mmCIF file of C-alpha atoms in Angstrom:
data_model
loop_
_atom_site.group_PDB
_atom_site.id
_atom_site.type_symbol
_atom_site.label_atom_id
_atom_site.label_comp_id
_atom_site.label_asym_id
_atom_site.label_seq_id
_atom_site.Cartn_x
_atom_site.Cartn_y
_atom_site.Cartn_z
ATOM 1 C CA MET A 1 8.030 -30.164 6.816
ATOM 2 C CA LYS A 2 11.537 -31.368 5.951
ATOM 3 C CA LYS A 3 14.142 -28.857 7.030
ATOM 4 C CA ASP A 4 16.598 -29.911 4.342
ATOM 5 C CA ARG A 5 14.154 -29.258 1.516
ATOM 6 C CA CYS A 6 13.859 -25.763 0.104
ATOM 7 C CA ARG A 7 10.210 -24.743 0.235
ATOM 8 C CA LEU A 8 10.826 -21.000 -0.074
ATOM 9 C CA SER A 9 12.407 -18.999 -2.883
ATOM 10 C CA VAL A 10 13.140 -15.326 -2.273
ATOM 11 C CA ILE A 11 13.603 -13.080 -5.314
ATOM 12 C CA ILE A 12 15.243 -9.651 -5.306
ATOM 13 C CA PRO A 13 15.277 -7.567 -8.494
ATOM 14 C CA VAL A 14 18.543 -5.616 -8.423
ATOM 15 C CA TYR A 15 19.133 -2.495 -10.482
ATOM 16 C CA ASN A 16 21.934 -0.077 -9.558
ATOM 17 C CA ALA A 17 21.505 -0.866 -5.873
ATOM 18 C CA GLN A 18 25.121 -1.045 -4.732
ATOM 19 C CA GLU A 19 24.506 1.338 -1.815
ATOM 20 C CA SER A 20 21.578 -0.539 -0.273
ATOM 21 C CA LEU A 21 22.012 -4.158 -1.370
ATOM 22 C CA LYS A 22 24.232 -5.236 1.532
ATOM 23 C CA ASN A 23 21.724 -4.268 4.223
ATOM 24 C CA CYS A 24 18.914 -5.964 2.300
ATOM 25 C CA VAL A 25 20.700 -9.240 1.550
ATOM 26 C CA GLU A 26 22.194 -9.621 5.011
ATOM 27 C CA SER A 27 18.784 -9.140 6.631
ATOM 28 C CA ILE A 28 17.681 -12.153 4.572
ATOM 29 C CA LEU A 29 20.714 -14.323 5.233
ATOM 30 C CA ARG A 30 20.264 -13.715 8.987
ATOM 31 C CA GLN A 31 16.687 -15.055 9.019
ATOM 32 C CA THR A 32 15.805 -17.486 11.811
ATOM 33 C CA TYR A 33 14.249 -19.728 9.144
ATOM 34 C CA SER A 34 17.144 -20.912 6.987
ATOM 35 C CA SER A 35 15.692 -23.400 4.490
ATOM 36 C CA PHE A 36 15.338 -21.023 1.555
ATOM 37 C CA GLU A 37 17.100 -19.966 -1.605
ATOM 38 C CA LEU A 38 17.804 -16.351 -2.496
ATOM 39 C CA ILE A 39 17.753 -15.426 -6.172
ATOM 40 C CA LEU A 40 19.336 -12.086 -7.030
ATOM 41 C CA VAL A 41 18.220 -10.878 -10.448
ATOM 42 C CA ASP A 42 20.740 -8.349 -11.741
ATOM 43 C CA ASP A 43 18.465 -6.401 -14.081
ATOM 44 C CA GLY A 44 21.106 -4.779 -16.271
ATOM 45 C CA SER A 45 22.817 -2.769 -13.525
ATOM 46 C CA VAL A 46 25.552 -0.377 -14.664
ATOM 47 C CA ASP A 47 27.143 0.069 -11.217
ATOM 48 C CA TYR A 48 28.806 -2.610 -9.080
ATOM 49 C CA SER A 49 25.543 -4.321 -8.092
ATOM 50 C CA GLY A 50 26.174 -7.332 -10.335
ATOM 51 C CA ASP A 51 29.603 -7.897 -8.766
ATOM 52 C CA LEU A 52 28.094 -7.693 -5.279
ATOM 53 C CA CYS A 53 25.494 -10.278 -6.253
ATOM 54 C CA ASP A 54 28.223 -12.641 -7.491
ATOM 55 C CA ALA A 55 30.193 -12.143 -4.270
ATOM 56 C CA TYR A 56 27.213 -13.184 -2.151
ATOM 57 C CA ALA A 57 26.673 -16.270 -4.308
ATOM 58 C CA ALA A 58 30.323 -17.242 -3.803
ATOM 59 C CA GLU A 59 29.999 -16.903 -0.014
ATOM 60 C CA ASP A 60 26.625 -18.577 0.618
ATOM 61 C CA SER A 61 25.320 -21.657 -1.188
ATOM 62 C CA ARG A 62 21.729 -20.471 -0.717
ATOM 63 C CA VAL A 63 22.339 -17.511 -3.056
ATOM 64 C CA ARG A 64 22.006 -17.723 -6.837
ATOM 65 C CA VAL A 65 22.420 -14.891 -9.368
ATOM 66 C CA LEU A 66 20.762 -14.196 -12.700
ATOM 67 C CA HIS A 67 22.235 -11.506 -14.947
ATOM 68 C CA GLN A 68 19.945 -10.102 -17.657
ATOM 69 C CA ARG A 69 19.285 -7.041 -19.780
ATOM 70 C CA ASN A 70 17.184 -4.410 -18.062
ATOM 71 C CA GLY A 71 13.511 -5.338 -18.312
ATOM 72 C CA GLY A 72 12.033 -3.619 -15.269
ATOM 73 C CA PRO A 73 11.001 -5.083 -11.904
ATOM 74 C CA TYR A 74 7.958 -7.010 -13.157
ATOM 75 C CA GLN A 75 9.915 -9.030 -15.707
ATOM 76 C CA ALA A 76 12.905 -9.379 -13.337
ATOM 77 C CA ARG A 77 10.657 -11.020 -10.751
ATOM 78 C CA LYS A 78 9.195 -13.308 -13.408
ATOM 79 C CA ALA A 79 12.706 -14.397 -14.392
ATOM 80 C CA GLY A 80 13.506 -15.136 -10.759
ATOM 81 C CA VAL A 81 10.360 -17.206 -10.265
ATOM 82 C CA ARG A 82 10.981 -19.176 -13.479
ATOM 83 C CA ASN A 83 14.293 -20.274 -11.999
ATOM 84 C CA ALA A 84 12.997 -20.822 -8.468
ATOM 85 C CA LYS A 85 13.211 -24.271 -6.876
ATOM 86 C CA GLY A 86 10.838 -23.542 -4.005
ATOM 87 C CA GLU A 87 7.115 -24.169 -4.108
ATOM 88 C CA ILE A 88 6.502 -20.858 -2.304
ATOM 89 C CA VAL A 89 7.864 -17.542 -3.559
ATOM 90 C CA THR A 90 8.261 -14.122 -1.993
ATOM 91 C CA PHE A 91 10.085 -10.927 -2.889
ATOM 92 C CA CYS A 92 12.156 -8.136 -1.451
ATOM 93 C CA ASP A 93 13.212 -4.804 -2.913
ATOM 94 C CA ALA A 94 16.930 -4.097 -2.895
ATOM 95 C CA ASP A 95 16.649 -1.004 -0.689
ATOM 96 C CA ASP A 96 14.435 -2.600 2.002
ATOM 97 C CA TRP A 97 15.056 -5.097 4.782
ATOM 98 C CA LEU A 98 13.287 -7.697 6.930
ATOM 99 C CA GLU A 99 12.818 -8.500 10.586
ATOM 100 C CA PRO A 100 14.834 -11.644 11.514
ATOM 101 C CA ASN A 101 11.700 -13.748 12.081
ATOM 102 C CA ALA A 102 9.848 -12.745 8.915
ATOM 103 C CA PHE A 103 10.347 -16.033 7.038
ATOM 104 C CA GLU A 104 9.764 -18.117 10.158
ATOM 105 C CA THR A 105 6.433 -16.370 10.738
ATOM 106 C CA ALA A 106 5.320 -16.950 7.149
ATOM 107 C CA MET A 107 6.422 -20.571 6.951
ATOM 108 C CA LYS A 108 4.672 -21.459 10.201
ATOM 109 C CA ILE A 109 1.457 -20.230 8.584
ATOM 110 C CA PHE A 110 2.092 -22.396 5.534
ATOM 111 C CA ALA A 111 2.915 -25.394 7.711
ATOM 112 C CA LYS A 112 -0.314 -25.008 9.675
ATOM 113 C CA TRP A 113 -2.825 -23.760 7.079
ATOM 114 C CA ASP A 114 -1.181 -24.309 3.662
ATOM 115 C CA PRO A 115 -2.815 -21.221 2.073
ATOM 116 C CA ASP A 116 -2.309 -20.331 -1.557
ATOM 117 C CA MET A 117 -1.244 -16.897 -0.379
ATOM 118 C CA PHE A 118 -0.084 -15.227 2.833
ATOM 119 C CA ALA A 119 0.255 -11.499 3.505
ATOM 120 C CA TYR A 120 1.504 -9.378 6.391
ATOM 121 C CA ALA A 121 2.012 -5.646 7.026
ATOM 122 C CA TYR A 122 5.077 -3.443 6.622
ATOM 123 C CA LEU A 123 6.841 -0.687 8.520
ATOM 124 C CA THR A 124 7.560 2.652 6.864
ATOM 125 C CA GLY A 125 10.662 4.718 7.433
ATOM 126 C CA ASP A 126 9.071 6.715 10.264
ATOM 127 C CA GLN A 127 7.938 3.493 11.982
ATOM 128 C CA GLY A 128 4.342 3.834 10.804
ATOM 129 C CA VAL A 129 2.619 0.585 9.859
ATOM 130 C CA GLU A 130 0.779 -0.091 6.608
ATOM 131 C CA ARG A 131 -1.830 -2.690 7.605
ATOM 132 C CA HIS A 132 -4.626 -4.444 5.784
ATOM 133 C CA LEU A 133 -8.118 -3.257 6.654
ATOM 134 C CA TYR A 134 -9.406 -6.771 7.259
ATOM 135 C CA PRO A 135 -9.462 -9.029 10.328
ATOM 136 C CA GLU A 136 -6.435 -11.287 10.720
ATOM 137 C CA LYS A 137 -7.494 -14.828 9.770
ATOM 138 C CA LEU A 138 -7.592 -17.498 7.078
ATOM 139 C CA TYR A 139 -10.056 -16.716 4.272
ATOM 140 C CA SER A 140 -11.579 -19.404 2.084
ATOM 141 C CA ALA A 141 -12.285 -18.852 -1.623
ATOM 142 C CA ALA A 142 -15.897 -17.976 -0.791
ATOM 143 C CA GLU A 143 -14.808 -15.501 1.894
ATOM 144 C CA ILE A 144 -12.282 -13.929 -0.462
ATOM 145 C CA ARG A 145 -15.110 -13.350 -2.926
ATOM 146 C CA SER A 146 -17.584 -11.992 -0.350
ATOM 147 C CA LYS A 147 -15.329 -10.173 2.128
ATOM 148 C CA ILE A 148 -12.034 -9.260 0.413
ATOM 149 C CA LEU A 149 -12.842 -8.417 -3.211
ATOM 150 C CA PRO A 150 -15.552 -5.766 -2.596
ATOM 151 C CA GLY A 151 -13.028 -3.252 -1.204
ATOM 152 C CA MET A 152 -9.657 -4.732 -2.094
ATOM 153 C CA LEU A 153 -8.337 -2.050 -4.463
ATOM 154 C CA TYR A 154 -10.584 0.770 -3.304
ATOM 155 C CA ASP A 155 -13.353 1.114 -0.757
ATOM 156 C CA PRO A 156 -15.258 4.433 -0.882
ATOM 157 C CA THR A 157 -16.395 3.988 2.716
ATOM 158 C CA VAL A 158 -12.797 4.390 3.914
ATOM 159 C CA GLY A 159 -11.464 6.376 0.941
ATOM 160 C CA ARG A 160 -8.576 3.974 0.265
ATOM 161 C CA ARG A 161 -7.621 0.417 -0.626
ATOM 162 C CA ARG A 162 -8.242 -2.265 1.988
ATOM 163 C CA LEU A 163 -5.443 -4.590 0.892
ATOM 164 C CA ASN A 164 -1.878 -3.417 0.447
ATOM 165 C CA PRO A 165 -0.545 -4.732 -2.895
ATOM 166 C CA SER A 166 3.159 -4.896 -1.960
ATOM 167 C CA LEU A 167 4.590 -8.191 -3.193
ATOM 168 C CA CYS A 168 7.377 -7.884 -0.653
ATOM 169 C CA CYS A 169 4.781 -8.594 2.048
ATOM 170 C CA LYS A 170 3.217 -11.496 0.151
ATOM 171 C CA TYR A 171 4.106 -15.177 -0.011
ATOM 172 C CA MET A 172 2.332 -17.337 -2.560
ATOM 173 C CA LYS A 173 2.467 -20.694 -4.224
ATOM 174 C CA LYS A 174 4.751 -20.568 -7.236
ATOM 175 C CA ALA A 175 1.989 -22.038 -9.397
ATOM 176 C CA LEU A 176 -0.356 -19.176 -8.460
ATOM 177 C CA TYR A 177 2.257 -16.522 -9.256
ATOM 178 C CA THR A 178 3.033 -18.129 -12.609
ATOM 179 C CA LYS A 179 -0.636 -18.367 -13.542
ATOM 180 C CA VAL A 180 -1.411 -14.669 -13.012
ATOM 181 C CA THR A 181 1.794 -13.361 -14.651
ATOM 182 C CA GLU A 182 2.374 -15.656 -17.625
ATOM 183 C CA THR A 183 0.331 -13.566 -20.089
ATOM 184 C CA VAL A 184 1.785 -10.178 -19.078
ATOM 185 C CA THR A 185 4.618 -9.477 -21.494
ATOM 186 C CA ASP A 186 4.747 -5.672 -21.363
ATOM 187 C CA ARG A 187 7.453 -3.782 -19.528
ATOM 188 C CA ILE A 188 5.637 -2.832 -16.309
ATOM 189 C CA THR A 189 7.256 -0.219 -14.071
ATOM 190 C CA LEU A 190 4.154 1.371 -12.571
ATOM 191 C CA GLY A 191 1.782 -0.704 -10.449
ATOM 192 C CA GLU A 192 3.890 -3.837 -10.885
ATOM 193 C CA ASP A 193 2.984 -5.116 -7.408
ATOM 194 C CA ALA A 194 -0.746 -4.535 -7.825
ATOM 195 C CA LEU A 195 -0.727 -6.235 -11.216
ATOM 196 C CA VAL A 196 0.350 -9.459 -9.487
ATOM 197 C CA ALA A 197 -1.077 -9.257 -5.974
ATOM 198 C CA TYR A 198 -4.702 -8.417 -6.788
ATOM 199 C CA PRO A 199 -5.210 -11.013 -9.548
ATOM 200 C CA ALA A 200 -3.489 -13.559 -7.279
ATOM 201 C CA VAL A 201 -5.941 -12.823 -4.463
ATOM 202 C CA CYS A 202 -8.805 -13.248 -6.935
ATOM 203 C CA ASP A 203 -7.499 -16.641 -8.061
ATOM 204 C CA ALA A 204 -6.398 -17.954 -4.651
ATOM 205 C CA LYS A 205 -8.354 -20.797 -3.053
ATOM 206 C CA SER A 206 -7.274 -19.559 0.375
ATOM 207 C CA LEU A 207 -5.615 -16.443 1.784
ATOM 208 C CA TYR A 208 -4.147 -15.833 5.238
ATOM 209 C CA LEU A 209 -3.956 -12.194 6.307
ATOM 210 C CA CYS A 210 -1.738 -11.099 9.185
ATOM 211 C CA ASN A 211 -1.444 -7.517 10.428
ATOM 212 C CA GLY A 212 1.899 -8.043 12.105
ATOM 213 C CA ALA A 213 4.672 -5.975 10.472
ATOM 214 C CA PHE A 214 7.871 -7.813 9.527
ATOM 215 C CA TYR A 215 9.091 -5.830 6.508
ATOM 216 C CA HIS A 216 10.809 -2.443 6.476
ATOM 217 C CA TYR A 217 9.929 -0.321 3.456
ATOM 218 C CA ASN A 218 12.395 2.400 2.556
ATOM 219 C CA SER A 219 10.647 5.354 0.911
ATOM 220 C CA ASN A 220 12.979 6.422 -1.885
ATOM 221 C CA PRO A 221 12.348 10.005 -3.115
ATOM 222 C CA VAL A 222 13.931 9.205 -6.496
ATOM 223 C CA SER A 223 12.121 5.911 -7.091
ATOM 224 C CA CYS A 224 10.386 5.398 -10.427
ATOM 225 C CA THR A 225 6.948 5.774 -8.823
ATOM 226 C CA ARG A 226 7.834 9.338 -7.779
ATOM 227 C CA GLN A 227 9.169 10.518 -11.130
ATOM 228 C CA PHE A 228 6.652 11.374 -13.810
ATOM 229 C CA PRO A 229 7.947 12.505 -17.178
ATOM 230 C CA LEU A 230 5.065 12.884 -19.615
ATOM 231 C CA GLU A 231 5.792 9.579 -21.349
ATOM 232 C CA ARG A 232 4.926 7.687 -18.163
ATOM 233 C CA ILE A 233 1.268 8.079 -19.049
ATOM 234 C CA VAL A 234 1.863 5.108 -21.382
ATOM 235 C CA GLU A 235 2.892 3.020 -18.358
ATOM 236 C CA VAL A 236 -0.412 3.841 -16.674
ATOM 237 C CA GLN A 237 -2.162 2.587 -19.811
ATOM 238 C CA ASN A 238 -0.124 -0.642 -19.787
ATOM 239 C CA PHE A 239 -1.034 -1.238 -16.165
ATOM 240 C CA GLN A 240 -4.732 -0.525 -16.724
ATOM 241 C CA ASP A 241 -4.961 -2.626 -19.888
ATOM 242 C CA ASN A 242 -3.331 -5.674 -18.295
ATOM 243 C CA LEU A 243 -5.249 -5.493 -15.018
ATOM 244 C CA THR A 244 -8.534 -4.996 -16.863
ATOM 245 C CA ARG A 245 -7.818 -7.973 -19.110
ATOM 246 C CA LEU A 246 -6.925 -10.241 -16.176
ATOM 247 C CA PHE A 247 -10.069 -9.318 -14.245
ATOM 248 C CA GLN A 248 -12.189 -9.814 -17.357
ATOM 249 C CA GLU A 249 -10.674 -13.257 -17.974
ATOM 250 C CA MET A 250 -11.508 -14.170 -14.364
ATOM 251 C CA GLY A 251 -15.087 -13.014 -14.827
ATOM 252 C CA LEU A 252 -14.681 -10.354 -12.130
ATOM 253 C CA TRP A 253 -14.730 -7.151 -14.153
ATOM 254 C CA ASP A 254 -18.251 -6.180 -13.095
ATOM 255 C CA ILE A 255 -17.209 -6.445 -9.442
ATOM 256 C CA LEU A 256 -13.822 -4.756 -9.795
ATOM 257 C CA ARG A 257 -14.317 -2.152 -12.516
ATOM 258 C CA PHE A 258 -15.108 0.746 -10.156
ATOM 259 C CA GLN A 259 -12.166 -0.176 -7.913
ATOM 260 C CA THR A 260 -9.770 -0.493 -10.830
ATOM 261 C CA GLU A 261 -10.757 2.893 -12.218
ATOM 262 C CA ASN A 262 -10.204 4.524 -8.834
ATOM 263 C CA TYR A 263 -6.852 2.763 -8.456
ATOM 264 C CA VAL A 264 -5.763 4.136 -11.836
ATOM 265 C CA ARG A 265 -7.076 7.554 -10.823
ATOM 266 C CA HIS A 266 -4.605 7.440 -7.936
ATOM 267 C CA PHE A 267 -1.706 7.173 -10.399
ATOM 268 C CA LEU A 268 -3.130 10.035 -12.427
ATOM 269 C CA ALA A 269 -3.492 12.094 -9.236
ATOM 270 C CA MET A 270 0.206 11.630 -8.477
ATOM 271 C CA MET A 271 1.077 12.718 -11.993
ATOM 272 C CA VAL A 272 -1.152 15.793 -11.877
ATOM 273 C CA LYS A 273 0.407 16.746 -8.539
ATOM 274 C CA ASN A 274 3.877 16.334 -10.051
ATOM 275 C CA TRP A 275 3.104 18.205 -13.266
ATOM 276 C CA TYR A 276 0.789 20.971 -12.070
ATOM 277 C CA GLY A 277 1.072 21.055 -8.271
ATOM 278 C CA MET A 278 -2.658 20.275 -7.982
ATOM 279 C CA GLU A 279 -4.427 17.744 -5.790
ATOM 280 C CA LEU A 280 -6.736 15.410 -7.697
ATOM 281 C CA SER A 281 -8.752 13.675 -5.002
ATOM 282 C CA PRO A 282 -10.376 10.419 -6.198
ATOM 283 C CA ILE A 283 -13.543 11.138 -4.192
ATOM 284 C CA MET A 284 -15.404 14.040 -2.627
ATOM 285 C CA PHE A 285 -17.506 14.174 0.527
ATOM 286 C CA ARG A 286 -20.457 16.464 1.244
ATOM 287 C CA PHE A 287 -19.874 18.926 4.079
ATOM 288 C CA PRO A 288 -22.401 18.449 6.949
ATOM 289 C CA TYR A 289 -23.836 21.964 6.964
ATOM 290 C CA HIS A 290 -26.752 20.924 9.171
ATOM 291 C CA LEU A 291 -24.355 20.232 12.045
ATOM 292 C CA ILE A 292 -22.294 23.405 11.876
ATOM 293 C CA PHE A 293 -23.443 26.901 12.838
ATOM 294 C CA GLN A 294 -22.970 29.475 10.099
ATOM 295 C CA ASP A 295 -20.121 31.934 10.734
ATOM 296 C CA SER A 296 -18.798 29.793 13.571
ATOM 297 C CA ARG A 297 -15.102 29.221 14.191
ATOM 298 C CA LEU A 298 -14.398 25.621 13.198
ATOM 299 C CA VAL A 299 -11.497 23.251 13.721
ATOM 300 C CA ILE A 300 -11.315 20.279 11.332
ATOM 301 C CA TYR A 301 -9.603 17.143 12.617
ATOM 302 C CA GLY A 302 -8.447 14.854 9.809
ATOM 303 C CA ALA A 303 -6.410 15.696 6.701
ATOM 304 C CA GLY A 304 -7.250 12.726 4.511
ATOM 305 C CA ASN A 305 -9.743 12.675 1.646
ATOM 306 C CA VAL A 306 -12.645 13.618 3.924
ATOM 307 C CA GLY A 307 -10.830 16.555 5.502
ATOM 308 C CA LYS A 308 -9.563 17.815 2.152
ATOM 309 C CA SER A 309 -13.061 17.609 0.686
ATOM 310 C CA TYR A 310 -14.499 19.623 3.587
ATOM 311 C CA LEU A 311 -11.731 22.220 3.383
ATOM 312 C CA ASN A 312 -12.094 22.594 -0.392
ATOM 313 C CA GLU A 313 -15.826 23.213 -0.099
ATOM 314 C CA LEU A 314 -15.534 25.672 2.780
ATOM 315 C CA GLN A 315 -12.869 27.683 0.984
ATOM 316 C CA ILE A 316 -15.310 28.116 -1.899
ATOM 317 C CA ARG A 317 -18.545 28.743 0.014
ATOM 318 C CA LYS A 318 -17.177 30.771 2.976
ATOM 319 C CA TYR A 319 -19.893 29.286 5.198
ATOM 320 C CA ILE A 320 -17.783 29.314 8.329
ATOM 321 C CA LYS A 321 -14.242 30.261 9.339
ATOM 322 C CA VAL A 322 -11.787 27.376 9.562
ATOM 323 C CA VAL A 323 -9.434 28.378 12.361
ATOM 324 C CA GLY A 324 -7.473 25.138 12.489
ATOM 325 C CA TRP A 325 -6.824 21.883 10.670
ATOM 326 C CA ALA A 326 -5.230 19.043 12.631
ATOM 327 C CA ASP A 327 -4.083 15.486 12.019
ATOM 328 C CA GLN A 328 -1.959 13.087 14.026
ATOM 329 C CA ASN A 329 0.208 12.554 10.930
ATOM 330 C CA TYR A 330 0.807 16.286 10.572
ATOM 331 C CA LYS A 331 4.575 15.813 10.155
ATOM 332 C CA LYS A 332 3.966 14.064 6.828
ATOM 333 C CA MET A 333 1.492 16.631 5.538
ATOM 334 C CA GLU A 334 2.414 19.347 3.083
ATOM 335 C CA LEU A 335 0.768 22.758 2.900
ATOM 336 C CA TYR A 336 -2.608 22.176 1.241
ATOM 337 C CA ASN A 337 -4.485 25.034 -0.462
ATOM 338 C CA GLY A 338 -2.440 27.410 1.639
ATOM 339 C CA VAL A 339 -3.456 25.754 4.935
ATOM 340 C CA ARG A 340 -0.990 24.174 7.337
ATOM 341 C CA VAL A 341 -1.883 20.910 9.046
ATOM 342 C CA MET A 342 -1.089 21.224 12.741
ATOM 343 C CA ALA A 343 -0.462 18.844 15.622
ATOM 344 C CA PRO A 344 -3.562 17.808 17.621
ATOM 345 C CA GLU A 345 -1.962 19.200 20.778
ATOM 346 C CA GLU A 346 -2.214 22.713 19.370
ATOM 347 C CA ILE A 347 -6.029 22.573 19.475
ATOM 348 C CA LYS A 348 -6.269 22.957 23.250
ATOM 349 C CA ASP A 349 -4.771 26.452 23.057
ATOM 350 C CA MET A 350 -7.156 27.651 20.335
ATOM 351 C CA VAL A 351 -10.408 29.604 20.509
ATOM 352 C CA PHE A 352 -13.136 27.870 18.479
ATOM 353 C CA ASP A 353 -16.837 27.064 18.570
ATOM 354 C CA GLN A 354 -16.972 23.574 17.099
ATOM 355 C CA LEU A 355 -14.589 20.760 16.129
ATOM 356 C CA LEU A 356 -15.536 18.482 13.234
ATOM 357 C CA ILE A 357 -13.871 15.072 13.032
ATOM 358 C CA ALA A 358 -13.295 14.454 9.319
ATOM 359 C CA VAL A 359 -12.792 10.697 9.087
ATOM 360 C CA ASP A 360 -14.976 8.022 7.564
ATOM 361 C CA GLN A 361 -14.808 5.179 10.082
ATOM 362 C CA GLU A 362 -16.879 5.502 13.252
ATOM 363 C CA GLU A 363 -14.443 3.466 15.329
ATOM 364 C CA VAL A 364 -11.577 5.798 14.403
ATOM 365 C CA ALA A 365 -13.755 8.864 15.023
ATOM 366 C CA MET A 366 -14.644 7.670 18.527
ATOM 367 C CA GLU A 367 -10.993 7.051 19.352
ATOM 368 C CA ILE A 368 -10.156 10.586 18.208
ATOM 369 C CA ARG A 369 -13.033 11.960 20.285
ATOM 370 C CA GLU A 370 -11.759 10.211 23.404
ATOM 371 C CA ASP A 371 -8.239 11.547 22.817
ATOM 372 C CA LEU A 372 -9.554 15.082 22.378
ATOM 373 C CA ILE A 373 -11.635 14.928 25.542
ATOM 374 C CA HIS A 374 -8.601 13.592 27.401
ATOM 375 C CA MET A 375 -6.698 16.643 26.113
ATOM 376 C CA GLY A 376 -9.324 18.883 27.727
ATOM 377 C CA ILE A 377 -11.568 19.629 24.727
ATOM 378 C CA ALA A 378 -15.234 19.912 25.739
ATOM 379 C CA GLY A 379 -17.219 16.955 24.433
ATOM 380 C CA ASP A 380 -20.184 19.088 23.382
ATOM 381 C CA LYS A 381 -17.952 20.924 20.900
ATOM 382 C CA ILE A 382 -16.861 17.720 19.135
ATOM 383 C CA ILE A 383 -18.951 16.602 16.149
ATOM 384 C CA TRP A 384 -18.811 13.590 13.858
ATOM 385 C CA GLU A 385 -21.195 12.198 11.287
ATOM 386 C CA LYS A 386 -20.651 9.461 8.740
ATOM 387 C CA PRO A 387 -19.374 11.349 5.657
ATOM 388 C CA ILE A 388 -21.477 11.113 2.502
ATOM 389 C CA CYS A 389 -19.512 10.347 -0.660
ATOM 390 C CA VAL A 390 -20.753 12.409 -3.601
ATOM 391 C CA ILE A 391 -18.380 11.231 -6.376
#
């Protein structure tokens, strides 16, 4: 690989980001891999973001700026890629930042394996990690079809997507990006990452997945994905129509229809929660009555889809008394159906008859069991069975 040739183009859509842009851009300019260009797409900002972009371009020859009318992040990224000189493109959001070795890590993969697409994990604001639920390796086109696609957008056995769609954690050949975006002309502001990443995976001849985390995602409480005026239902329709069309054109609709519908249901669930304060779980799991004594005092461990399904059913049927509901991510959990999610450490001071681990994956359940026993919980009180999905 020639060090003086730009192989990598980095695109940042910028819209009214004057407060966060400096931290983002400087994390890129400080990368240990330096043979890249940075394209800042000023998407009709009405603050000083455009001036900041111009200032960076004046200071560093690797930085270029595009100024355009506001078209949303999807079209801003497309504009950046159209003007990109690199054969590989990646993205960053203006309020996020990167580890110093992020580009070096990615470009070493391209130098060694030359995949059509490369993906790694990201860190959330509380230092949690959003990883892919696949082994870290290079996948051929055949392996993508057999191993990645069946649970990419949604896998009912784990109750979530297996592949994170964030474009900021993806690097792909420019030709691949252009191919999967050229026919999307709508203004896309909901699901804009998924509308590129998932079709790109489907069309890639090779994909390298890495579960190392090199990107810092800043959760913005006022971001467009967290605000749901009623007219945003049209944006859900735009997303669904375009993704459906792309999958149909690829001949993959039969494989991906169920996943796509559940992915869209996730958007609708967020909207229902925003509008009505109600949870709209995409799936439900049958409570294992045969394992639990009637009228016993039960602790449920796990506050994801499985745990919520169990709690919902028990609140209706009154089969047993739920005396506690715990999850290791309790700090992130809101009050649900009037029940507080507590820290796992609180369990050891409680009086209960049985503890039901409400997670789908056996490996995770066994790790939780070991932790509970280490805390002093009697092993014969701890129960887990593979949850049965009913819808």
